[in-house]
Amino acid sequence: MATTFHKMHGLGNDFVIFDAREADVPLDAARVRLLADRHRGIGCDQLIRLSPSDKADLLMDIWNADGGEAEACGNAARCVAALTGAKTIDSAGGLLEAEAGDDSVSITLPPPRFQWDEIPIADPMDTAPVPMAWDVLEGADAVNVGNPHLVFFVDDADAVALGEIGPQIEHDPAFPERINVNVAEVRDGRLKLRTFERGAGLTEACGTGACASAVAAIRRKLLASPVAVDMPGGSLTIHWAPGDPIVMQGAATHVFTGEVDLEALR
Ligand SMILES: N[C@@H](CCC[C@H](N)C(=O)O)C(=O)O
């Protein structure tokens, strides 16, 4: 039986979105891995399923390409708001508010968290910075914006071998739920950012990574809000003040709508 999906991306960070508000779309880790596979399936960084919510306009479930579930996805939230017109989105990472404009979508995320057990980190420790090092990367700030992030401020983000060191950090036993890894460079009053995503690897852009990195830069007084964040796939603007929710603004693009026979995937 054919199931409709929407292929969308936020600055090149791409998604397969199923709308299960009318009829269930059965997904499990194995099926997600097949759908996300760029050779055997449709191909995406994250797979999104929308279902009814009694707290918001809809509930967004998020799976990474490796089949693991994620609590938050900033770029997907913008795509979902653009696709459905939802003004409130429930997710495992908290309740999001959305406002879709002509060229961009704004998403308001709950205030960031910084305590070691809120990241989470396995043992009590400082989180700004965390007293840990991996090869040339050290002194990261840990920030939870619905999902867990480490932000390393570096002199040259392009020079970091993030594809090699990212998996070591993601899987370090210090992070019981694994972690997203960001390298951020302050340049010309903006943030240049590359992200190695938990469960998806290097992506063109990461909305929550941009939020976590902007928050860390504001806390370190490296930049003031709003922070412009430039990623390989494009830019986001992040507004934040200590104690407040985070507002992320940027583009959301619909690529095509298609159909897939979920039972036929092998
Ligand atoms: N691409 C996303 C983040 C997706 C989830 C992340 N990989 C995780 O496991 O937490 C974004 O735009 O925020």
PDB file of C-alpha atoms and ligand atoms in Angstrom:
ATOM      1  CA  MET A   1       0.000   0.000   0.000  1.00  0.00           C
ATOM      2  CA  ALA A   2       1.355   3.439  -0.938  1.00  0.00           C
ATOM      3  CA  THR A   3       2.043   5.934   1.845  1.00  0.00           C
ATOM      4  CA  THR A   4       2.495   9.626   1.007  1.00  0.00           C
ATOM      5  CA  PHE A   5       5.629  11.435   2.200  1.00  0.00           C
ATOM      6  CA  HIS A   6       7.067  14.931   1.808  1.00  0.00           C
ATOM      7  CA  LYS A   7      10.748  15.492   1.080  1.00  0.00           C
ATOM      8  CA  MET A   8      11.844  18.821   2.607  1.00  0.00           C
ATOM      9  CA  HIS A   9      15.055  20.467   3.732  1.00  0.00           C
ATOM     10  CA  GLY A  10      16.178  23.267   6.000  1.00  0.00           C
ATOM     11  CA  LEU A  11      19.427  24.672   4.543  1.00  0.00           C
ATOM     12  CA  GLY A  12      20.341  21.268   3.083  1.00  0.00           C
ATOM     13  CA  ASN A  13      19.569  19.314   6.283  1.00  0.00           C
ATOM     14  CA  ASP A  14      16.995  16.978   4.706  1.00  0.00           C
ATOM     15  CA  PHE A  15      13.909  15.153   5.913  1.00  0.00           C
ATOM     16  CA  VAL A  16      11.325  12.596   4.897  1.00  0.00           C
ATOM     17  CA  ILE A  17       8.081  13.663   6.579  1.00  0.00           C
ATOM     18  CA  PHE A  18       5.062  11.390   7.070  1.00  0.00           C
ATOM     19  CA  ASP A  19       1.771  12.910   8.165  1.00  0.00           C
ATOM     20  CA  ALA A  20       0.135  10.270  10.399  1.00  0.00           C
ATOM     21  CA  ARG A  21      -2.609  12.536  11.772  1.00  0.00           C
ATOM     22  CA  GLU A  22      -5.312  10.737   9.768  1.00  0.00           C
ATOM     23  CA  ALA A  23      -3.925   7.198   9.485  1.00  0.00           C
ATOM     24  CA  ASP A  24      -1.059   5.555  11.394  1.00  0.00           C
ATOM     25  CA  VAL A  25       2.320   5.216   9.667  1.00  0.00           C
ATOM     26  CA  PRO A  26       4.129   2.290  11.349  1.00  0.00           C
ATOM     27  CA  LEU A  27       7.846   3.037  11.790  1.00  0.00           C
ATOM     28  CA  ASP A  28      10.594   1.267  13.682  1.00  0.00           C
ATOM     29  CA  ALA A  29      14.398   1.615  13.720  1.00  0.00           C
ATOM     30  CA  ALA A  30      14.962  -0.892  10.885  1.00  0.00           C
ATOM     31  CA  ARG A  31      12.383   0.728   8.613  1.00  0.00           C
ATOM     32  CA  VAL A  32      13.764   4.203   9.376  1.00  0.00           C
ATOM     33  CA  ARG A  33      17.302   3.066   8.427  1.00  0.00           C
ATOM     34  CA  LEU A  34      16.011   1.738   5.077  1.00  0.00           C
ATOM     35  CA  LEU A  35      13.991   4.883   4.293  1.00  0.00           C
ATOM     36  CA  ALA A  36      16.905   7.156   5.223  1.00  0.00           C
ATOM     37  CA  ASP A  37      19.426   5.179   3.131  1.00  0.00           C
ATOM     38  CA  ARG A  38      20.370   7.273   0.080  1.00  0.00           C
ATOM     39  CA  HIS A  39      20.883   4.149  -2.099  1.00  0.00           C
ATOM     40  CA  ARG A  40      18.232   1.676  -0.926  1.00  0.00           C
ATOM     41  CA  GLY A  41      15.547   4.093   0.275  1.00  0.00           C
ATOM     42  CA  ILE A  42      14.514   7.733  -0.205  1.00  0.00           C
ATOM     43  CA  GLY A  43      17.446   9.295   1.629  1.00  0.00           C
ATOM     44  CA  CYS A  44      17.453  11.855   4.466  1.00  0.00           C
ATOM     45  CA  ASP A  45      19.283  12.982   7.588  1.00  0.00           C
ATOM     46  CA  GLN A  46      16.150  12.651   9.734  1.00  0.00           C
ATOM     47  CA  LEU A  47      12.769  11.020   9.361  1.00  0.00           C
ATOM     48  CA  ILE A  48       9.753  12.840  10.824  1.00  0.00           C
ATOM     49  CA  ARG A  49       6.283  11.502  11.709  1.00  0.00           C
ATOM     50  CA  LEU A  50       3.439  13.884  12.570  1.00  0.00           C
ATOM     51  CA  SER A  51       0.571  12.701  14.755  1.00  0.00           C
ATOM     52  CA  PRO A  52      -2.271  14.283  16.743  1.00  0.00           C
ATOM     53  CA  SER A  53      -1.444  15.982  20.059  1.00  0.00           C
ATOM     54  CA  ASP A  54      -3.721  17.157  22.861  1.00  0.00           C
ATOM     55  CA  LYS A  55      -1.151  19.824  23.855  1.00  0.00           C
ATOM     56  CA  ALA A  56      -0.357  21.371  20.477  1.00  0.00           C
ATOM     57  CA  ASP A  57      -1.458  21.489  16.835  1.00  0.00           C
ATOM     58  CA  LEU A  58       0.522  18.282  16.258  1.00  0.00           C
ATOM     59  CA  LEU A  59       3.199  15.989  17.698  1.00  0.00           C
ATOM     60  CA  MET A  60       6.520  15.623  15.857  1.00  0.00           C
ATOM     61  CA  ASP A  61       8.459  12.353  16.329  1.00  0.00           C
ATOM     62  CA  ILE A  62      12.047  12.446  15.072  1.00  0.00           C
ATOM     63  CA  TRP A  63      14.365   9.612  14.034  1.00  0.00           C
ATOM     64  CA  ASN A  64      17.977  10.009  12.973  1.00  0.00           C
ATOM     65  CA  ALA A  65      19.228   8.199   9.853  1.00  0.00           C
ATOM     66  CA  ASP A  66      20.799   5.498  12.087  1.00  0.00           C
ATOM     67  CA  GLY A  67      17.334   4.568  13.425  1.00  0.00           C
ATOM     68  CA  GLY A  68      17.761   6.221  16.849  1.00  0.00           C
ATOM     69  CA  GLU A  69      15.190   8.684  18.144  1.00  0.00           C
ATOM     70  CA  ALA A  70      15.979  12.362  18.785  1.00  0.00           C
ATOM     71  CA  GLU A  71      14.174  14.794  21.068  1.00  0.00           C
ATOM     72  CA  ALA A  72      14.542  17.910  18.917  1.00  0.00           C
ATOM     73  CA  CYS A  73      15.285  19.029  15.358  1.00  0.00           C
ATOM     74  CA  GLY A  74      15.236  22.739  14.616  1.00  0.00           C
ATOM     75  CA  ASN A  75      15.409  22.529  10.831  1.00  0.00           C
ATOM     76  CA  ALA A  76      12.647  19.905  10.704  1.00  0.00           C
ATOM     77  CA  ALA A  77      10.438  22.018  12.990  1.00  0.00           C
ATOM     78  CA  ARG A  78      10.648  24.882  10.480  1.00  0.00           C
ATOM     79  CA  CYS A  79       9.797  22.491   7.625  1.00  0.00           C
ATOM     80  CA  VAL A  80       6.830  21.041   9.541  1.00  0.00           C
ATOM     81  CA  ALA A  81       5.484  24.539  10.282  1.00  0.00           C
ATOM     82  CA  ALA A  82       5.852  25.521   6.610  1.00  0.00           C
ATOM     83  CA  LEU A  83       4.184  22.292   5.437  1.00  0.00           C
ATOM     84  CA  THR A  84       1.237  22.212   7.832  1.00  0.00           C
ATOM     85  CA  GLY A  85       0.791  25.785   9.071  1.00  0.00           C
ATOM     86  CA  ALA A  86       1.082  24.471  12.655  1.00  0.00           C
ATOM     87  CA  LYS A  87       1.566  27.230  15.228  1.00  0.00           C
ATOM     88  CA  THR A  88       2.395  24.881  18.095  1.00  0.00           C
ATOM     89  CA  ILE A  89       4.427  21.673  17.810  1.00  0.00           C
ATOM     90  CA  ASP A  90       4.791  19.118  20.588  1.00  0.00           C
ATOM     91  CA  SER A  91       8.043  17.124  20.682  1.00  0.00           C
ATOM     92  CA  ALA A  92      10.057  15.005  23.121  1.00  0.00           C
ATOM     93  CA  GLY A  93      12.326  18.055  23.556  1.00  0.00           C
ATOM     94  CA  GLY A  94       9.464  20.340  24.593  1.00  0.00           C
ATOM     95  CA  LEU A  95       6.687  22.488  23.177  1.00  0.00           C
ATOM     96  CA  LEU A  96       7.677  24.673  20.200  1.00  0.00           C
ATOM     97  CA  GLU A  97       5.943  27.767  18.870  1.00  0.00           C
ATOM     98  CA  ALA A  98       6.050  28.425  15.135  1.00  0.00           C
ATOM     99  CA  GLU A  99       5.391  31.360  12.865  1.00  0.00           C
ATOM    100  CA  ALA A 100       5.647  30.818   9.129  1.00  0.00           C
ATOM    101  CA  GLY A 101       6.335  33.860   6.918  1.00  0.00           C
ATOM    102  CA  ASP A 102       6.737  34.105   3.140  1.00  0.00           C
ATOM    103  CA  ASP A 103      10.475  33.378   3.008  1.00  0.00           C
ATOM    104  CA  SER A 104      11.318  32.062   6.445  1.00  0.00           C
ATOM    105  CA  VAL A 105       9.925  30.359   9.513  1.00  0.00           C
ATOM    106  CA  SER A 106      10.524  31.291  13.169  1.00  0.00           C
ATOM    107  CA  ILE A 107      10.563  28.625  15.846  1.00  0.00           C
ATOM    108  CA  THR A 108      10.649  29.352  19.578  1.00  0.00           C
ATOM    109  CA  LEU A 109      12.360  26.613  21.610  1.00  0.00           C
ATOM    110  CA  PRO A 110      12.236  26.255  25.420  1.00  0.00           C
ATOM    111  CA  PRO A 111      15.082  27.913  27.411  1.00  0.00           C
ATOM    112  CA  PRO A 112      18.416  26.063  27.158  1.00  0.00           C
ATOM    113  CA  ARG A 113      19.727  23.946  30.036  1.00  0.00           C
ATOM    114  CA  PHE A 114      23.331  23.788  31.218  1.00  0.00           C
ATOM    115  CA  GLN A 115      23.632  21.477  34.272  1.00  0.00           C
ATOM    116  CA  TRP A 116      25.694  18.280  33.800  1.00  0.00           C
ATOM    117  CA  ASP A 117      22.699  16.020  34.507  1.00  0.00           C
ATOM    118  CA  GLU A 118      20.485  18.021  32.117  1.00  0.00           C
ATOM    119  CA  ILE A 119      22.876  17.536  29.156  1.00  0.00           C
ATOM    120  CA  PRO A 120      23.191  14.628  30.241  1.00  0.00           C
ATOM    121  CA  ILE A 121      26.814  13.868  31.233  1.00  0.00           C
ATOM    122  CA  ALA A 122      27.599  10.667  33.146  1.00  0.00           C
ATOM    123  CA  ASP A 123      29.389  12.319  36.113  1.00  0.00           C
ATOM    124  CA  PRO A 124      29.061  15.686  37.885  1.00  0.00           C
ATOM    125  CA  MET A 125      31.297  18.312  36.246  1.00  0.00           C
ATOM    126  CA  ASP A 126      31.443  21.876  34.963  1.00  0.00           C
ATOM    127  CA  THR A 127      29.774  22.352  31.603  1.00  0.00           C
ATOM    128  CA  ALA A 128      31.121  25.766  30.527  1.00  0.00           C
ATOM    129  CA  PRO A 129      33.563  24.455  29.624  1.00  0.00           C
ATOM    130  CA  VAL A 130      33.581  20.670  30.174  1.00  0.00           C
ATOM    131  CA  PRO A 131      37.027  19.567  31.443  1.00  0.00           C
ATOM    132  CA  MET A 132      37.594  17.041  28.642  1.00  0.00           C
ATOM    133  CA  ALA A 133      39.681  16.885  25.459  1.00  0.00           C
ATOM    134  CA  TRP A 134      39.624  14.809  22.298  1.00  0.00           C
ATOM    135  CA  ASP A 135      42.752  15.227  20.168  1.00  0.00           C
ATOM    136  CA  VAL A 136      42.925  18.963  19.281  1.00  0.00           C
ATOM    137  CA  LEU A 137      39.403  19.682  20.536  1.00  0.00           C
ATOM    138  CA  GLU A 138      39.072  20.799  24.152  1.00  0.00           C
ATOM    139  CA  GLY A 139      37.121  23.185  26.370  1.00  0.00           C
ATOM    140  CA  ALA A 140      33.654  22.696  24.847  1.00  0.00           C
ATOM    141  CA  ASP A 141      30.515  24.204  26.325  1.00  0.00           C
ATOM    142  CA  ALA A 142      27.696  21.677  26.849  1.00  0.00           C
ATOM    143  CA  VAL A 143      24.172  22.940  26.113  1.00  0.00           C
ATOM    144  CA  ASN A 144      20.839  21.115  25.974  1.00  0.00           C
ATOM    145  CA  VAL A 145      18.324  22.890  23.699  1.00  0.00           C
ATOM    146  CA  GLY A 146      15.886  19.957  23.735  1.00  0.00           C
ATOM    147  CA  ASN A 147      18.711  17.708  22.537  1.00  0.00           C
ATOM    148  CA  PRO A 148      22.328  17.506  23.742  1.00  0.00           C
ATOM    149  CA  HIS A 149      25.147  19.526  22.146  1.00  0.00           C
ATOM    150  CA  LEU A 150      28.840  20.225  22.679  1.00  0.00           C
ATOM    151  CA  VAL A 151      30.160  23.491  21.207  1.00  0.00           C
ATOM    152  CA  PHE A 152      33.898  23.885  20.582  1.00  0.00           C
ATOM    153  CA  PHE A 153      35.061  27.424  19.755  1.00  0.00           C
ATOM    154  CA  VAL A 154      37.944  27.099  17.318  1.00  0.00           C
ATOM    155  CA  ASP A 155      40.135  29.433  15.214  1.00  0.00           C
ATOM    156  CA  ASP A 156      39.337  27.670  11.932  1.00  0.00           C
ATOM    157  CA  ALA A 157      36.189  25.524  11.732  1.00  0.00           C
ATOM    158  CA  ASP A 158      37.127  24.174   8.276  1.00  0.00           C
ATOM    159  CA  ALA A 159      40.478  22.885   9.571  1.00  0.00           C
ATOM    160  CA  VAL A 160      38.881  20.474  12.101  1.00  0.00           C
ATOM    161  CA  ALA A 161      38.693  16.837  10.901  1.00  0.00           C
ATOM    162  CA  LEU A 162      35.121  16.681  12.236  1.00  0.00           C
ATOM    163  CA  GLY A 163      34.163  13.588  10.234  1.00  0.00           C
ATOM    164  CA  GLU A 164      36.916  11.648  12.026  1.00  0.00           C
ATOM    165  CA  ILE A 165      36.781  13.047  15.550  1.00  0.00           C
ATOM    166  CA  GLY A 166      32.978  13.544  15.644  1.00  0.00           C
ATOM    167  CA  PRO A 167      32.140   9.826  16.057  1.00  0.00           C
ATOM    168  CA  GLN A 168      34.659   9.454  18.941  1.00  0.00           C
ATOM    169  CA  ILE A 169      33.045  12.318  20.835  1.00  0.00           C
ATOM    170  CA  GLU A 170      29.469  11.270  19.962  1.00  0.00           C
ATOM    171  CA  HIS A 171      30.112   7.809  21.427  1.00  0.00           C
ATOM    172  CA  ASP A 172      32.260   8.823  24.424  1.00  0.00           C
ATOM    173  CA  PRO A 173      30.898   7.028  27.533  1.00  0.00           C
ATOM    174  CA  ALA A 174      30.806  10.466  29.233  1.00  0.00           C
ATOM    175  CA  PHE A 175      27.578  11.042  27.256  1.00  0.00           C
ATOM    176  CA  PRO A 176      25.047   8.328  28.112  1.00  0.00           C
ATOM    177  CA  GLU A 177      22.615   9.543  25.414  1.00  0.00           C
ATOM    178  CA  ARG A 178      25.449  10.352  22.957  1.00  0.00           C
ATOM    179  CA  ILE A 179      25.835  13.952  21.795  1.00  0.00           C
ATOM    180  CA  ASN A 180      25.835  16.327  18.803  1.00  0.00           C
ATOM    181  CA  VAL A 181      29.245  17.913  18.133  1.00  0.00           C
ATOM    182  CA  ASN A 182      29.647  21.509  16.879  1.00  0.00           C
ATOM    183  CA  VAL A 183      32.796  23.441  15.885  1.00  0.00           C
ATOM    184  CA  ALA A 184      32.167  27.183  15.835  1.00  0.00           C
ATOM    185  CA  GLU A 185      34.370  30.028  14.654  1.00  0.00           C
ATOM    186  CA  VAL A 186      33.635  33.687  15.408  1.00  0.00           C
ATOM    187  CA  ARG A 187      34.293  35.626  12.231  1.00  0.00           C
ATOM    188  CA  ASP A 188      33.310  39.200  11.280  1.00  0.00           C
ATOM    189  CA  GLY A 189      30.689  39.401  14.042  1.00  0.00           C
ATOM    190  CA  ARG A 190      29.012  36.136  12.905  1.00  0.00           C
ATOM    191  CA  LEU A 191      29.338  32.459  13.783  1.00  0.00           C
ATOM    192  CA  LYS A 192      30.653  29.978  11.240  1.00  0.00           C
ATOM    193  CA  LEU A 193      29.436  26.520  12.213  1.00  0.00           C
ATOM    194  CA  ARG A 194      29.954  22.883  11.252  1.00  0.00           C
ATOM    195  CA  THR A 195      28.046  20.097  12.999  1.00  0.00           C
ATOM    196  CA  PHE A 196      28.574  16.352  13.371  1.00  0.00           C
ATOM    197  CA  GLU A 197      25.092  15.192  14.279  1.00  0.00           C
ATOM    198  CA  ARG A 198      24.371  12.327  16.641  1.00  0.00           C
ATOM    199  CA  GLY A 199      22.937   9.506  14.539  1.00  0.00           C
ATOM    200  CA  ALA A 200      23.363  11.302  11.200  1.00  0.00           C
ATOM    201  CA  GLY A 201      27.001  12.429  10.863  1.00  0.00           C
ATOM    202  CA  LEU A 202      28.116  15.608   9.089  1.00  0.00           C
ATOM    203  CA  THR A 203      25.104  17.585   7.850  1.00  0.00           C
ATOM    204  CA  GLU A 204      24.727  20.722   5.740  1.00  0.00           C
ATOM    205  CA  ALA A 205      23.116  22.530   8.668  1.00  0.00           C
ATOM    206  CA  CYS A 206      21.778  21.829  12.156  1.00  0.00           C
ATOM    207  CA  GLY A 207      19.102  24.106  13.619  1.00  0.00           C
ATOM    208  CA  THR A 208      19.528  23.033  17.221  1.00  0.00           C
ATOM    209  CA  GLY A 209      23.327  23.111  16.737  1.00  0.00           C
ATOM    210  CA  ALA A 210      22.999  26.730  15.603  1.00  0.00           C
ATOM    211  CA  CYS A 211      20.850  27.506  18.688  1.00  0.00           C
ATOM    212  CA  ALA A 212      23.259  25.789  21.118  1.00  0.00           C
ATOM    213  CA  SER A 213      26.298  27.475  19.537  1.00  0.00           C
ATOM    214  CA  ALA A 214      24.706  30.942  19.519  1.00  0.00           C
ATOM    215  CA  VAL A 215      23.671  30.505  23.169  1.00  0.00           C
ATOM    216  CA  ALA A 216      27.232  29.447  24.095  1.00  0.00           C
ATOM    217  CA  ALA A 217      28.701  32.417  22.177  1.00  0.00           C
ATOM    218  CA  ILE A 218      26.339  34.858  23.936  1.00  0.00           C
ATOM    219  CA  ARG A 219      27.144  33.359  27.381  1.00  0.00           C
ATOM    220  CA  ARG A 220      30.875  33.705  26.651  1.00  0.00           C
ATOM    221  CA  LYS A 221      30.228  37.307  25.494  1.00  0.00           C
ATOM    222  CA  LEU A 222      31.835  36.517  22.139  1.00  0.00           C
ATOM    223  CA  LEU A 223      28.742  37.803  20.289  1.00  0.00           C
ATOM    224  CA  ALA A 224      25.494  39.605  21.128  1.00  0.00           C
ATOM    225  CA  SER A 225      21.945  38.539  20.221  1.00  0.00           C
ATOM    226  CA  PRO A 226      20.780  38.226  17.480  1.00  0.00           C
ATOM    227  CA  VAL A 227      23.537  35.916  16.238  1.00  0.00           C
ATOM    228  CA  ALA A 228      23.897  35.134  12.521  1.00  0.00           C
ATOM    229  CA  VAL A 229      25.051  31.526  12.098  1.00  0.00           C
ATOM    230  CA  ASP A 230      26.558  30.470   8.765  1.00  0.00           C
ATOM    231  CA  MET A 231      26.590  26.729   7.995  1.00  0.00           C
ATOM    232  CA  PRO A 232      27.594  24.891   4.796  1.00  0.00           C
ATOM    233  CA  GLY A 233      23.942  24.835   3.621  1.00  0.00           C
ATOM    234  CA  GLY A 234      22.975  28.391   4.606  1.00  0.00           C
ATOM    235  CA  SER A 235      22.345  30.785   7.481  1.00  0.00           C
ATOM    236  CA  LEU A 236      20.045  31.085  10.499  1.00  0.00           C
ATOM    237  CA  THR A 237      19.406  33.994  12.865  1.00  0.00           C
ATOM    238  CA  ILE A 238      19.232  33.142  16.564  1.00  0.00           C
ATOM    239  CA  HIS A 239      17.769  35.424  19.243  1.00  0.00           C
ATOM    240  CA  TRP A 240      18.400  34.645  22.916  1.00  0.00           C
ATOM    241  CA  ALA A 241      18.830  36.320  26.307  1.00  0.00           C
ATOM    242  CA  PRO A 242      19.760  34.448  29.528  1.00  0.00           C
ATOM    243  CA  GLY A 243      16.711  32.775  31.095  1.00  0.00           C
ATOM    244  CA  ASP A 244      14.625  33.213  27.934  1.00  0.00           C
ATOM    245  CA  PRO A 245      13.414  30.811  25.241  1.00  0.00           C
ATOM    246  CA  ILE A 246      15.485  30.657  22.026  1.00  0.00           C
ATOM    247  CA  VAL A 247      14.102  31.980  18.732  1.00  0.00           C
ATOM    248  CA  MET A 248      15.490  30.530  15.500  1.00  0.00           C
ATOM    249  CA  GLN A 249      14.646  32.015  12.103  1.00  0.00           C
ATOM    250  CA  GLY A 250      15.475  30.713   8.627  1.00  0.00           C
ATOM    251  CA  ALA A 251      14.337  29.058   5.420  1.00  0.00           C
ATOM    252  CA  ALA A 252      12.354  25.832   4.939  1.00  0.00           C
ATOM    253  CA  THR A 253      12.139  24.252   1.486  1.00  0.00           C
ATOM    254  CA  HIS A 254       9.659  21.748   0.044  1.00  0.00           C
ATOM    255  CA  VAL A 255      11.418  19.484  -2.495  1.00  0.00           C
ATOM    256  CA  PHE A 256       8.703  17.064  -3.641  1.00  0.00           C
ATOM    257  CA  THR A 257       5.788  14.914  -2.476  1.00  0.00           C
ATOM    258  CA  GLY A 258       5.978  11.193  -3.257  1.00  0.00           C
ATOM    259  CA  GLU A 259       4.656   7.758  -2.304  1.00  0.00           C
ATOM    260  CA  VAL A 260       6.424   4.733  -0.866  1.00  0.00           C
ATOM    261  CA  ASP A 261       5.329   1.149  -0.199  1.00  0.00           C
ATOM    262  CA  LEU A 262       6.610   0.661   3.352  1.00  0.00           C
ATOM    263  CA  GLU A 263       6.068  -3.128   3.227  1.00  0.00           C
ATOM    264  CA  ALA A 264       8.192  -3.451   0.089  1.00  0.00           C
ATOM    265  CA  LEU A 265      11.333  -1.915   1.660  1.00  0.00           C
ATOM    266  CA  ARG A 266      14.118  -4.520   2.059  1.00  0.00           C
TER     267      ARG A 266
HETATM  268  N1  LIG B   1      19.204  18.309  12.276  1.00  0.00           N
HETATM  269  C1  LIG B   1      18.624  18.646  13.499  1.00  0.00           C
HETATM  270  C2  LIG B   1      18.978  17.834  14.710  1.00  0.00           C
HETATM  271  C3  LIG B   1      18.516  16.380  14.546  1.00  0.00           C
HETATM  272  C4  LIG B   1      18.660  15.533  15.780  1.00  0.00           C
HETATM  273  C5  LIG B   1      20.097  15.341  16.236  1.00  0.00           C
HETATM  274  N2  LIG B   1      20.887  14.633  15.278  1.00  0.00           N
HETATM  275  C6  LIG B   1      20.087  14.593  17.567  1.00  0.00           C
HETATM  276  O1  LIG B   1      20.267  13.370  17.586  1.00  0.00           O
HETATM  277  O2  LIG B   1      19.885  15.238  18.606  1.00  0.00           O
HETATM  278  C7  LIG B   1      18.411  20.118  13.731  1.00  0.00           C
HETATM  279  O3  LIG B   1      18.220  20.845  12.717  1.00  0.00           O
HETATM  280  O4  LIG B   1      18.330  20.546  14.871  1.00  0.00           O
END
